[in-house]
Short mmCIF file of C-alpha atoms and ligand atoms in Angstrom, two decimals:
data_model
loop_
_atom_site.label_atom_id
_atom_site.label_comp_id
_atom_site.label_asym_id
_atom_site.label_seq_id
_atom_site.Cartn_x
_atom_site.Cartn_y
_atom_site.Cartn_z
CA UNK B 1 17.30 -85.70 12.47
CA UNK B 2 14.09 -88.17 13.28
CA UNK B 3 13.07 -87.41 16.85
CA UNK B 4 11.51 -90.29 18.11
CA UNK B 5 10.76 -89.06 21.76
CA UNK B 6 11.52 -85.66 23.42
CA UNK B 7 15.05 -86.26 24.73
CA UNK B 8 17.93 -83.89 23.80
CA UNK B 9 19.41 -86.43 21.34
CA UNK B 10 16.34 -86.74 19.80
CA UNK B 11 15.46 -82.89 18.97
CA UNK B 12 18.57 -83.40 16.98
CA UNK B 13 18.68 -86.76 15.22
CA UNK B 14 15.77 -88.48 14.03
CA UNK B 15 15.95 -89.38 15.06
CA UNK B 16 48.57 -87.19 27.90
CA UNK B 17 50.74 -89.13 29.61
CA UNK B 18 54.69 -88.84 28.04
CA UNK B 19 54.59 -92.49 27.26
CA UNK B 20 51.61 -92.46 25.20
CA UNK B 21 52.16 -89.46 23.42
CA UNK B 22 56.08 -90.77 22.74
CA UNK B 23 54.34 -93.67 21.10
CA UNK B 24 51.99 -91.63 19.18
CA UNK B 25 54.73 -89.20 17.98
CA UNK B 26 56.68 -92.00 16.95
CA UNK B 27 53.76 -93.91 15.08
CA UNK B 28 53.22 -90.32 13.26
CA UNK B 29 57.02 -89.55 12.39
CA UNK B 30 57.15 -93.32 11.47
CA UNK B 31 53.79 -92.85 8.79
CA UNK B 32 56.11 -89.82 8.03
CA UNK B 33 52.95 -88.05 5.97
CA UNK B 34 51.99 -86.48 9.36
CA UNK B 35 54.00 -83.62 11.36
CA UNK B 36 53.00 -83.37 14.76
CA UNK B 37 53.37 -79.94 16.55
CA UNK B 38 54.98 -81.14 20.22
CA UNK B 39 52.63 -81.99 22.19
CA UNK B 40 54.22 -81.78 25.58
CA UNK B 41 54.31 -78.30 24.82
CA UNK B 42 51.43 -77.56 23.87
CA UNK B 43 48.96 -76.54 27.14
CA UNK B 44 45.72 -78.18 27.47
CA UNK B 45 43.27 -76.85 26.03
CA UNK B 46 40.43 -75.07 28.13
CA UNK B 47 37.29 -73.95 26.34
CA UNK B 48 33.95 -73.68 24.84
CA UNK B 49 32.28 -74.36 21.83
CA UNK B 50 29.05 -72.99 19.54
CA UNK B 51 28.28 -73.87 15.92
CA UNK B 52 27.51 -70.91 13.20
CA UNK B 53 24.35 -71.79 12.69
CA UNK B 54 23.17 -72.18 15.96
CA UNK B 55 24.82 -68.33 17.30
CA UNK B 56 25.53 -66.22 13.88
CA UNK B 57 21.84 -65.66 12.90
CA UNK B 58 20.00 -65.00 9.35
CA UNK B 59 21.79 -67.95 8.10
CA UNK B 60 19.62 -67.69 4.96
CA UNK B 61 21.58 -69.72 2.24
CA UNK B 62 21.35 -73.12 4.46
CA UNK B 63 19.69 -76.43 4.35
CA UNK B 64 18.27 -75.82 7.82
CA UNK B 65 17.36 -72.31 7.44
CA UNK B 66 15.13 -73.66 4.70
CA UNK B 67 13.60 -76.20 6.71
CA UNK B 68 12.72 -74.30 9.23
CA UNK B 69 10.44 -71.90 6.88
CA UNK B 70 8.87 -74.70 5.20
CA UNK B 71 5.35 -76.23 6.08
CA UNK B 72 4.63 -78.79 7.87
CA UNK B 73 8.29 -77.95 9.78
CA UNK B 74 9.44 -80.18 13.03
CA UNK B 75 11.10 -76.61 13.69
CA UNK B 76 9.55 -75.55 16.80
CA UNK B 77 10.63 -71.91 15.82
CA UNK B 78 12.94 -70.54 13.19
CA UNK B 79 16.59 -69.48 13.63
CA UNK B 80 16.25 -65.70 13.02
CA UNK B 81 19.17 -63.64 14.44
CA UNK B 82 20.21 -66.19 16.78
CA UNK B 83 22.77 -64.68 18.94
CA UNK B 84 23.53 -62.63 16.06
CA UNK B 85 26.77 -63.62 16.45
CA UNK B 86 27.65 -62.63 12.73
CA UNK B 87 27.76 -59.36 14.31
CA UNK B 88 28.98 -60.12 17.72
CA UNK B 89 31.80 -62.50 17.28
CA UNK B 90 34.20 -60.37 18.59
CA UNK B 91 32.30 -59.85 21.95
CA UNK B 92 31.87 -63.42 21.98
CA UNK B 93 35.53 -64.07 21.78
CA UNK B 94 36.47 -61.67 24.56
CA UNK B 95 33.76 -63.52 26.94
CA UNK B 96 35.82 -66.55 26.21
CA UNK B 97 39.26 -64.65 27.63
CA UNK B 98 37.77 -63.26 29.96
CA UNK B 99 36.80 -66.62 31.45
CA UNK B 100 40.63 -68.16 31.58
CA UNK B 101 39.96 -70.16 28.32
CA UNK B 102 42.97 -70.75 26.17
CA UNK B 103 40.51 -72.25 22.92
CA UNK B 104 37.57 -71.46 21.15
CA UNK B 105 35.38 -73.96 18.69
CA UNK B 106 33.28 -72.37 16.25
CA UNK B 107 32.12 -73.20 12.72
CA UNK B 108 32.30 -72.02 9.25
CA UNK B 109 28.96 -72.08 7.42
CA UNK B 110 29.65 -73.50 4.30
CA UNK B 111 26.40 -71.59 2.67
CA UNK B 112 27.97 -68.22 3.54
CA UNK B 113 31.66 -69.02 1.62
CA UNK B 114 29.44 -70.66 -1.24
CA UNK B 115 26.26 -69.84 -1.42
CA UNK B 116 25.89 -71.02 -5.21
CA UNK B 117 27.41 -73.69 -6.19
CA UNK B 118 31.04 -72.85 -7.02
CA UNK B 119 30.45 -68.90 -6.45
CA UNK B 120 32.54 -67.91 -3.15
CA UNK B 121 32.03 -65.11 -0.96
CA UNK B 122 35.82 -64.23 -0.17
CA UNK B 123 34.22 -61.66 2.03
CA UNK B 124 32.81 -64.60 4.31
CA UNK B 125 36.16 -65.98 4.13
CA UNK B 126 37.68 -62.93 5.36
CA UNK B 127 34.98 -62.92 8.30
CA UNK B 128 35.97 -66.13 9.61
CA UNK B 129 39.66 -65.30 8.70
CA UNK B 130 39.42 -62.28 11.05
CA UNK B 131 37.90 -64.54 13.76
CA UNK B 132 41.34 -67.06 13.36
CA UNK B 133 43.34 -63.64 13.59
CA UNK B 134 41.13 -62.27 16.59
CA UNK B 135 41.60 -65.63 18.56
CA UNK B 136 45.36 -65.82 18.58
CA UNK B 137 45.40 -62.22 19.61
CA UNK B 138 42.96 -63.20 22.79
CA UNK B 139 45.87 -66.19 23.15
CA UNK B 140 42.91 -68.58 21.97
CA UNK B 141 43.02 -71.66 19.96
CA UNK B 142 40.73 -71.46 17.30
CA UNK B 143 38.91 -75.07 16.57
CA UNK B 144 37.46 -74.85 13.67
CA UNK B 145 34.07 -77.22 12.73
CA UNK B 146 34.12 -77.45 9.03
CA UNK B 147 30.42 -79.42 8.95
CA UNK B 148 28.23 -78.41 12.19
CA UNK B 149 25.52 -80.76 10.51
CA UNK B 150 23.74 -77.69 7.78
CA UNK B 151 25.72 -77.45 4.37
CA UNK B 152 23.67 -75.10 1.79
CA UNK B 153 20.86 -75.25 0.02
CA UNK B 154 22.19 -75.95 -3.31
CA UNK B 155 23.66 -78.77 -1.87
CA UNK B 156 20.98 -80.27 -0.33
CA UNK B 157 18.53 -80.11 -3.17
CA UNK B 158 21.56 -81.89 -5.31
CA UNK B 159 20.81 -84.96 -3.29
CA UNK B 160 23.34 -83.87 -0.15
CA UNK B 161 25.55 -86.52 0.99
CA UNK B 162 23.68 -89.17 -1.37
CA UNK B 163 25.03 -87.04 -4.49
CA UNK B 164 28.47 -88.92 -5.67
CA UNK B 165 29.88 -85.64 -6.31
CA UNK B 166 29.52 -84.68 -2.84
CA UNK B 167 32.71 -86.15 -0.99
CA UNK B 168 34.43 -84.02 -3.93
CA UNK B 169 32.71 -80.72 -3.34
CA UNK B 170 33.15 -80.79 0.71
CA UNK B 171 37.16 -81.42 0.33
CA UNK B 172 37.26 -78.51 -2.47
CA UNK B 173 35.35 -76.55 0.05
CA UNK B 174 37.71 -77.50 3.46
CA UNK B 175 40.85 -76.82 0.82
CA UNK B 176 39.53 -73.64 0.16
CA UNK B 177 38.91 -72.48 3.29
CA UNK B 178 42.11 -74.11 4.91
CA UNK B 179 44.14 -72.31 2.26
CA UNK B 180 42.39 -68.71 3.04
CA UNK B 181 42.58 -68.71 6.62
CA UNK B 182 43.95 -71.94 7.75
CA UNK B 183 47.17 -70.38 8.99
CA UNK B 184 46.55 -69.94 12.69
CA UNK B 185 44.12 -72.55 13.06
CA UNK B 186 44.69 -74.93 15.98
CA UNK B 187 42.72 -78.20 15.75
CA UNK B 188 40.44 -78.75 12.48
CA UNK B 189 37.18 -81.22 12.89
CA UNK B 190 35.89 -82.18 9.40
CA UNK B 191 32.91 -83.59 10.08
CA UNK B 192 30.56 -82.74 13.80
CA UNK B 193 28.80 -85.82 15.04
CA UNK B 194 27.95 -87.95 11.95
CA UNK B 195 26.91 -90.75 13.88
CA UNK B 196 24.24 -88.81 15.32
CA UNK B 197 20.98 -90.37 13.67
CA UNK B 198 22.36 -93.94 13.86
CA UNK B 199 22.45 -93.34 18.01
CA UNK B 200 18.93 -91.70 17.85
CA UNK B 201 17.51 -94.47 16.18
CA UNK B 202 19.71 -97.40 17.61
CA UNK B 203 17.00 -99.72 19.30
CA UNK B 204 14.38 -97.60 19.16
CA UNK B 205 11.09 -97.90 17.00
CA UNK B 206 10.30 -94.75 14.61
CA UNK B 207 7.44 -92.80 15.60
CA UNK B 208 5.26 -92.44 12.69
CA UNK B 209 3.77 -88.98 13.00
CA UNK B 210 7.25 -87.59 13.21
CA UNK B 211 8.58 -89.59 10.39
CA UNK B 212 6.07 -88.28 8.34
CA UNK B 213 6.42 -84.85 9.21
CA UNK B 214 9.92 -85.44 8.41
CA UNK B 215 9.21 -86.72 5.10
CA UNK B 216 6.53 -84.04 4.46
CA UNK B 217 9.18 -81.22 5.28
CA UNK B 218 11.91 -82.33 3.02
CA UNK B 219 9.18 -82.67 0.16
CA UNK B 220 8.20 -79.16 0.92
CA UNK B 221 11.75 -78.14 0.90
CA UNK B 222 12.74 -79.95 -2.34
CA UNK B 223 9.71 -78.18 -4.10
CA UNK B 224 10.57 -74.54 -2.40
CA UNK B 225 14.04 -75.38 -4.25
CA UNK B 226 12.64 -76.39 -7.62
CA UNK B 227 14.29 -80.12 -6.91
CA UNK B 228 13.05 -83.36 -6.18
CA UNK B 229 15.32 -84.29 -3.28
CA UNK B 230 16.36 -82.48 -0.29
CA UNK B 231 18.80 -84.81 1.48
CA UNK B 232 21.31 -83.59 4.68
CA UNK B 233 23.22 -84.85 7.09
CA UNK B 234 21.74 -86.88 9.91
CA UNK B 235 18.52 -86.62 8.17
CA UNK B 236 17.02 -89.61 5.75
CA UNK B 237 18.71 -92.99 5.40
CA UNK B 238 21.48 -93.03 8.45
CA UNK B 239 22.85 -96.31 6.84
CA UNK B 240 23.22 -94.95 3.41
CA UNK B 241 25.05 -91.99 4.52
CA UNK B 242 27.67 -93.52 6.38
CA UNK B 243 29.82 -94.35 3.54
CA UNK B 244 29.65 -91.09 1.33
CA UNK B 245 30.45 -89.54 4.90
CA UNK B 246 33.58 -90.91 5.62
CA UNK B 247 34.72 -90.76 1.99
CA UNK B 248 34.10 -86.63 2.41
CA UNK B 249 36.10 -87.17 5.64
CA UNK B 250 39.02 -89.33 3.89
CA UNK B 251 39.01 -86.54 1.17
CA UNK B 252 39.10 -83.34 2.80
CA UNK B 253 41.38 -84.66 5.62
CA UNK B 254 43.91 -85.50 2.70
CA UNK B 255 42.79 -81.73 0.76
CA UNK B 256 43.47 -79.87 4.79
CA UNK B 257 46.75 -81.76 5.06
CA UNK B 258 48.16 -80.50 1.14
CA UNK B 259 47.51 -77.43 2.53
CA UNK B 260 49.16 -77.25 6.47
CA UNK B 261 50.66 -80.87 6.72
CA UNK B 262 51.13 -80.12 10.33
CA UNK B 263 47.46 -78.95 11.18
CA UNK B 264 45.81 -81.34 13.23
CA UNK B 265 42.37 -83.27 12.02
CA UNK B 266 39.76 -85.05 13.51
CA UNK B 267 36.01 -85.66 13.41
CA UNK B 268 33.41 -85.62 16.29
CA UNK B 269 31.24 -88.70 17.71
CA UNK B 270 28.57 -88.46 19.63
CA UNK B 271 29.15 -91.22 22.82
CA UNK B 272 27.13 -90.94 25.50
CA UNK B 273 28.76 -93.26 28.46
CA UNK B 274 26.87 -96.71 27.16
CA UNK B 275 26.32 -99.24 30.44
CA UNK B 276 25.22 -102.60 29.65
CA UNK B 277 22.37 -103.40 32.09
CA UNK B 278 21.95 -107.07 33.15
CA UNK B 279 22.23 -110.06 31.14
CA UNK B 280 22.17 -110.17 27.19
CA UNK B 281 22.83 -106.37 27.01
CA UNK B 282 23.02 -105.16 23.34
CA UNK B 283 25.68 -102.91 24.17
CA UNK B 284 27.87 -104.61 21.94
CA UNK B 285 25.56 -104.15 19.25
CA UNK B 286 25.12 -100.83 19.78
CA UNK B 287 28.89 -100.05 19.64
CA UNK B 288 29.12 -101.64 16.61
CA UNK B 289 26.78 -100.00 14.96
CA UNK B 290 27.06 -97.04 15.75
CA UNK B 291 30.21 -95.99 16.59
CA UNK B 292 32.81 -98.85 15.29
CA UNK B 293 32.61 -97.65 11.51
CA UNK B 294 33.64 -94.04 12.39
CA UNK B 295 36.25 -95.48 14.63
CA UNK B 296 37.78 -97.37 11.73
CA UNK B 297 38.70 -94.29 10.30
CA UNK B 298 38.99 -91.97 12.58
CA UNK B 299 42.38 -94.44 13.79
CA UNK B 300 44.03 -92.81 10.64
CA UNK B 301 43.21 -89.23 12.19
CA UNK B 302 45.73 -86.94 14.66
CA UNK B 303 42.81 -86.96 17.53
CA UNK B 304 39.29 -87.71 17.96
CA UNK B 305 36.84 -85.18 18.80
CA UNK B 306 34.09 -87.15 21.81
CA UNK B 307 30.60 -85.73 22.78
CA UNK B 308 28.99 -86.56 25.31
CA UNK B 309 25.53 -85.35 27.93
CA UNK B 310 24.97 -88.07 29.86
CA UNK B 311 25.03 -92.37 30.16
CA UNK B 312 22.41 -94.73 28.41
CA UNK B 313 22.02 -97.77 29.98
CA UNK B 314 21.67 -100.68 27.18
CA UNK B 315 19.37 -103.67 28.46
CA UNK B 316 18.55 -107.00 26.06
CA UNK B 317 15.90 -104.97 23.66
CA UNK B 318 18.18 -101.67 23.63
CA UNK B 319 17.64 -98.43 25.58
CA UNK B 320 16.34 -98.47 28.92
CA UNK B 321 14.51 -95.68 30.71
CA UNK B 322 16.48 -93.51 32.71
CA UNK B 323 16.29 -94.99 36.14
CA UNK B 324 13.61 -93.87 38.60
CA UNK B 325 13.92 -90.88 40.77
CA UNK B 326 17.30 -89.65 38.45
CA UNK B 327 18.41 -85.88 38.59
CA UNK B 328 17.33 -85.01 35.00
CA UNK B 329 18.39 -82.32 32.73
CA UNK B 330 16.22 -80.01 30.84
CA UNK B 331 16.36 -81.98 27.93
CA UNK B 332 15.08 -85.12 29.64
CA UNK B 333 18.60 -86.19 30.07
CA UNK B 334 19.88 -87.72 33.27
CA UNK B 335 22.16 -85.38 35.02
CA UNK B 336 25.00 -87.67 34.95
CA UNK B 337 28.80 -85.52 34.71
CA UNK B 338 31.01 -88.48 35.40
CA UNK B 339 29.78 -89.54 32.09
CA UNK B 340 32.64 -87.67 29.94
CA UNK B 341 35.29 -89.53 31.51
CA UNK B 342 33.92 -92.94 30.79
CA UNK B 343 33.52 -92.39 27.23
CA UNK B 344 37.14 -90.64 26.70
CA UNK B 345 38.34 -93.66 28.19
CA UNK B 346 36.46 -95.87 25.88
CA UNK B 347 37.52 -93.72 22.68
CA UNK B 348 40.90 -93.84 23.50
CA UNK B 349 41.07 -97.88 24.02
CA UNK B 350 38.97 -97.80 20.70
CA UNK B 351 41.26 -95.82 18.62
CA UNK B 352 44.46 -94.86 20.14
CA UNK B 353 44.43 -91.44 19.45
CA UNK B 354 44.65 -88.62 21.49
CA UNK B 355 41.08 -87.05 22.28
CA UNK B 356 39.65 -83.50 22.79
CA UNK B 357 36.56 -83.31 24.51
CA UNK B 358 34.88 -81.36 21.90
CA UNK B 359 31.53 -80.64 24.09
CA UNK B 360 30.09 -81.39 26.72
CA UNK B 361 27.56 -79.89 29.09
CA UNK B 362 23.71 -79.84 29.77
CA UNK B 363 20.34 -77.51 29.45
CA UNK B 364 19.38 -76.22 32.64
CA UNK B 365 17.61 -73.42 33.71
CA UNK B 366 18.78 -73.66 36.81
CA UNK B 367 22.64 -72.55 36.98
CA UNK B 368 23.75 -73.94 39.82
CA UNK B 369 22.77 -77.60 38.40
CA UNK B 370 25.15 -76.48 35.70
CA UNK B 371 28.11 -75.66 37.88
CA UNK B 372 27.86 -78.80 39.98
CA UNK B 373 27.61 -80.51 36.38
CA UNK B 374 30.93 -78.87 35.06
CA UNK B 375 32.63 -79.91 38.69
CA UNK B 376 31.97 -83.21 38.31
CA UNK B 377 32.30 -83.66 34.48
CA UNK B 378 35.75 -81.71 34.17
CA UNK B 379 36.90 -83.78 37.31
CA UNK B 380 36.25 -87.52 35.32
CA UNK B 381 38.12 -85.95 32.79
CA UNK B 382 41.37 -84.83 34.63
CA UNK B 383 41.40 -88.23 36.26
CA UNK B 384 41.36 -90.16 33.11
CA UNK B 385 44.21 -88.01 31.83
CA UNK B 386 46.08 -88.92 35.27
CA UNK B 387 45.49 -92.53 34.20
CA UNK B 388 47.36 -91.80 31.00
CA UNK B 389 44.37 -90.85 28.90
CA UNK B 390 46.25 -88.66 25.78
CA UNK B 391 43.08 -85.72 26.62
CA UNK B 392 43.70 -82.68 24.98
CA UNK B 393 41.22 -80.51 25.64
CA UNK B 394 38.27 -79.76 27.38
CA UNK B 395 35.63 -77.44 25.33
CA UNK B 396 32.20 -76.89 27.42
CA UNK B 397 28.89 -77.11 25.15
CA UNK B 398 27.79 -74.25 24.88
CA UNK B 399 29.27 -70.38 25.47
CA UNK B 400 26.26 -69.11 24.83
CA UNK B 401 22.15 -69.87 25.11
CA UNK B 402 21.71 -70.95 21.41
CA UNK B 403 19.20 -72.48 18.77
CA UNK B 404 18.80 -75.76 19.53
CA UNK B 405 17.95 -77.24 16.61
CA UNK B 406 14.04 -78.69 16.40
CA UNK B 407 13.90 -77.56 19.90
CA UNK B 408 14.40 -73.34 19.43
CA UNK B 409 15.24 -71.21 22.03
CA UNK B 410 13.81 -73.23 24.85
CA UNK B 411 17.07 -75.36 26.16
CA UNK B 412 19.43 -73.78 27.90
CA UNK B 413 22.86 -74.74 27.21
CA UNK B 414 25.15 -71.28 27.59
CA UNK B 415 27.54 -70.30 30.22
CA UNK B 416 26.15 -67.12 29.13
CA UNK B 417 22.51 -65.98 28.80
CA UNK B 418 21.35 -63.78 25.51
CA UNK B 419 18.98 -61.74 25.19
CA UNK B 420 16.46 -62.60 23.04
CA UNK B 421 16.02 -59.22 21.76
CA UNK B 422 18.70 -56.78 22.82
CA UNK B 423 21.44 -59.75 22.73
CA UNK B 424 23.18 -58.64 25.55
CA UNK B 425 25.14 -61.21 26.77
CA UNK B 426 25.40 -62.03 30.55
CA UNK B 427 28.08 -64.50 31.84
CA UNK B 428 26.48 -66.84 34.59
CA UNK B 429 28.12 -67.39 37.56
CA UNK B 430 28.81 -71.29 36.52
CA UNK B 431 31.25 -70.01 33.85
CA UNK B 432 32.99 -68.65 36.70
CA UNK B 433 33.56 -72.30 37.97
CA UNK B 434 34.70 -73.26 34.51
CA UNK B 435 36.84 -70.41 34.54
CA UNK B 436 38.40 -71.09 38.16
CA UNK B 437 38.55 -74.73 36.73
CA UNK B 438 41.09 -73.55 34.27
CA UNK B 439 43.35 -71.01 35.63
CA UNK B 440 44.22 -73.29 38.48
CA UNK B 441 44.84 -76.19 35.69
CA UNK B 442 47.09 -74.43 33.68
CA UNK B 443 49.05 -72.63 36.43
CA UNK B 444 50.30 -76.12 37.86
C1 BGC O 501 25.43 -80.87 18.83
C2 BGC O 501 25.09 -79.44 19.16
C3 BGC O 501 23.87 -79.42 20.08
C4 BGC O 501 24.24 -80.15 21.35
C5 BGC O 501 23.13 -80.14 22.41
C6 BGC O 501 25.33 -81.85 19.96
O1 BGC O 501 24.71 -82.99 19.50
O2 BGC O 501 26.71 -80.94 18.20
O3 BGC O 501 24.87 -78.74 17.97
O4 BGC O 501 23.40 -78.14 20.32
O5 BGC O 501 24.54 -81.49 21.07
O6 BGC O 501 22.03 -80.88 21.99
#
């Protein structure tokens, strides 16, 4: 979570066509320690996604929460009642209907089922177990995130993903939670862009203020927590984290399927559509790094989760500047929809597994940028699953104007505006093109 300049990835990280899916099917039964539900049955799935910590508010028991209090802070405000979703999950989940969707990604916040170490809250079990129940009812697939990048604070000031017991604790905590309310679950994602810092910081140098703000806030966090370490995801040492990552991802993957052998399980990447530019392009480099180890697994998983805002064009020294006169995002992004289906098309030749688009979308304050964004974006991604792409799904980032991490209230990602006080919600009129988007695609 280093932000080296003020893009969107940087307020965040420091820094089915029959044949393919016959294949698939027959690799699983083959492996025979996977049942697949069928997919030509199942329809494609039409949604949007949030993240607890960025929607439910008071989120008091997290790593992040913490972080955001402390002083210095990169925080540019605190999380407070977010969309106080917590409360108004239910509303939430009828905006979704209401819009044509058939499935809904949210997350569970691991600090609220355990906020001590090994003390569980079954009643925030039985919140997000009513959520599961309240989805099927609106004929919505739940998605459930079990890591949306915060874990709590107990765990942080352990060491995080640095402790060695940690891989052990996350899969005892996706087992518990899979066995409580993992019944009508559609699609489970383990882990929510753990690549993100290694992109972020891929070819780029450090800037040093931030870096020691960084540093500075996780001392100040450590202390607040009577520790001497304060250590989460995307935060720290990228390259040390990989491999305690994907161990947690081995292990609760294997803990989720002892529970519902049949529930699919993936992981999320962030891949922005990477263009080599000119000769001696480090794209290659780039892939390698920071996408190729995540890939290795992830081959071993029932689909792969892809995220993506916009393209990065790769020249000989790394990123280049978006080009000159671009359409650019709020974020600093360049407006760039067509970008989704390029990098479905990439996971998919990577891995050979089907893929959901597990978000996608952009901050604009201006709406109608938005709806010309989900036109073109949803469009790459139909044609890609015309060209035998095994695309599952299609979840917009974000339902609603959320936290965005370092970068507060300011972005605008929703289909639906909040209000910052009252929290009434107000569905803009580029849902409605999501929404149009969807009916007509599943009536065919
Ligand atoms: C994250 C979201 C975030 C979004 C927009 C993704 O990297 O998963 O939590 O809000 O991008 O920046």
């Amino acid at each position: 979570m280093i932000p080296t300049s003020l893009n969107r990835r940087n307020f965040l990280s420091a820094g089915l066509v029959a044949a393919t899916l016959a294949s698939r099917s027959q690799a699983l039964a083959q492996s025979a320690a996977v049942t697949m539900p069928d997919e030509s049955s199942v329809p494609f799935l039409w949604g949007a996604a949030t993240a607890g910590h960025q929607i439910e508010g008071n989120n008091v028991a997290s790593d992040i929460w913490l972080l955001e209090q402390v002083k210095p802070t990169l925080f540019s405000e605190p999380s407070g009642d977010a969309c106080d979703s917590f409360e108004r999950w239910h509303e939430d989940i009828g905006i979704a209907r209401s819009l044509n969707l058939n499935a809904y990604r949210f997350s569970i916040e691991w600090s609220r089922v355990e906020p001590a170490e090994r003390q569980v809250s079954f009643s925030a079990l039985e919140h997000y177990r009513r959520m599961v129940v309240a989805c099927r009812e609106a004929g919505l697939a739940p998605i459930l995130t079990l890591s949306h990048f915060t874990s709590p604070r107990w765990f942080a000031a352990k060491g995080g993903w640095l402790h060695h017991d940690a891989p052990t604790a996350f899969a005892r905590h996706c087992e518990r939670v899979i066995r409580h309310l993992g019944d009508g679950v559609s699609h489970v994602v383990t882990f929510n862009e753990p690549n993100l810092q290694l992109l972020g910081e891929w070819g780029r140098t450090p800037d040093p203020a931030t870096r020691k703000t960084m540093a500075d806030m996780l001392v100040a966090a450590a202390r607040a927590s009577g520790s001497d370490r304060f250590s989460l995801l995307n935060t720290g040492d990228a390259a040390r984290m990989v491999a305690p990552v994907l161990e947690a991802h081995r292990l609760a993957r294997k803990a989720i399927k002892a529970v519902r052998p049949d529930l699919p399980v993936g992981m999320t990447l962030a891949i922005p559509d990477d263009q080599g530019s000119g000769a001696n392009s480090l794209l290659e480099d780039k892939r390698a790094k920071v996408y190729a180890p995540f890939f290795a697994l992830a081959r071993d998983d029932d689909f792969l989760g892809v995220q993506t805002y916009s393209r990065s064009l790769i020249g000989p020294d790394g990123p280049l500047p978006v080009p000159e006169g671009a359409e650019m995002t709020q974020t600093g992004d360049e407006f760039y929809p067509e970008a989704i289906g390029a990098s479905i098309r990439y996971a998919y030749a990577q891995t050979g597994i089907p893929i959901l688009v597990t978000e996608n979308g952009l901050a604009t304050e201006d709406d109608s940028q938005r709806a010309r964004f989900i036109a073109g974006a949803t469009a790459s991604v139909i044609e890609a699953r015309s060209d035998g792409v095994p695309v599952i799904g299609y979840l917009h980032w974000s339902l609603l104007d959320n936290f965005e991490w370092f970068a507060g209230y300011g972005p605008k990602f929703g289909l639906v505006a909040v209000d910052r006080t009252s929290f009434a919600r107000t569905i803009k009129p580029s849902a409605q093109i999501l929404a149009g988007i969807a009916r007509s695609d599943l009536s065919r």
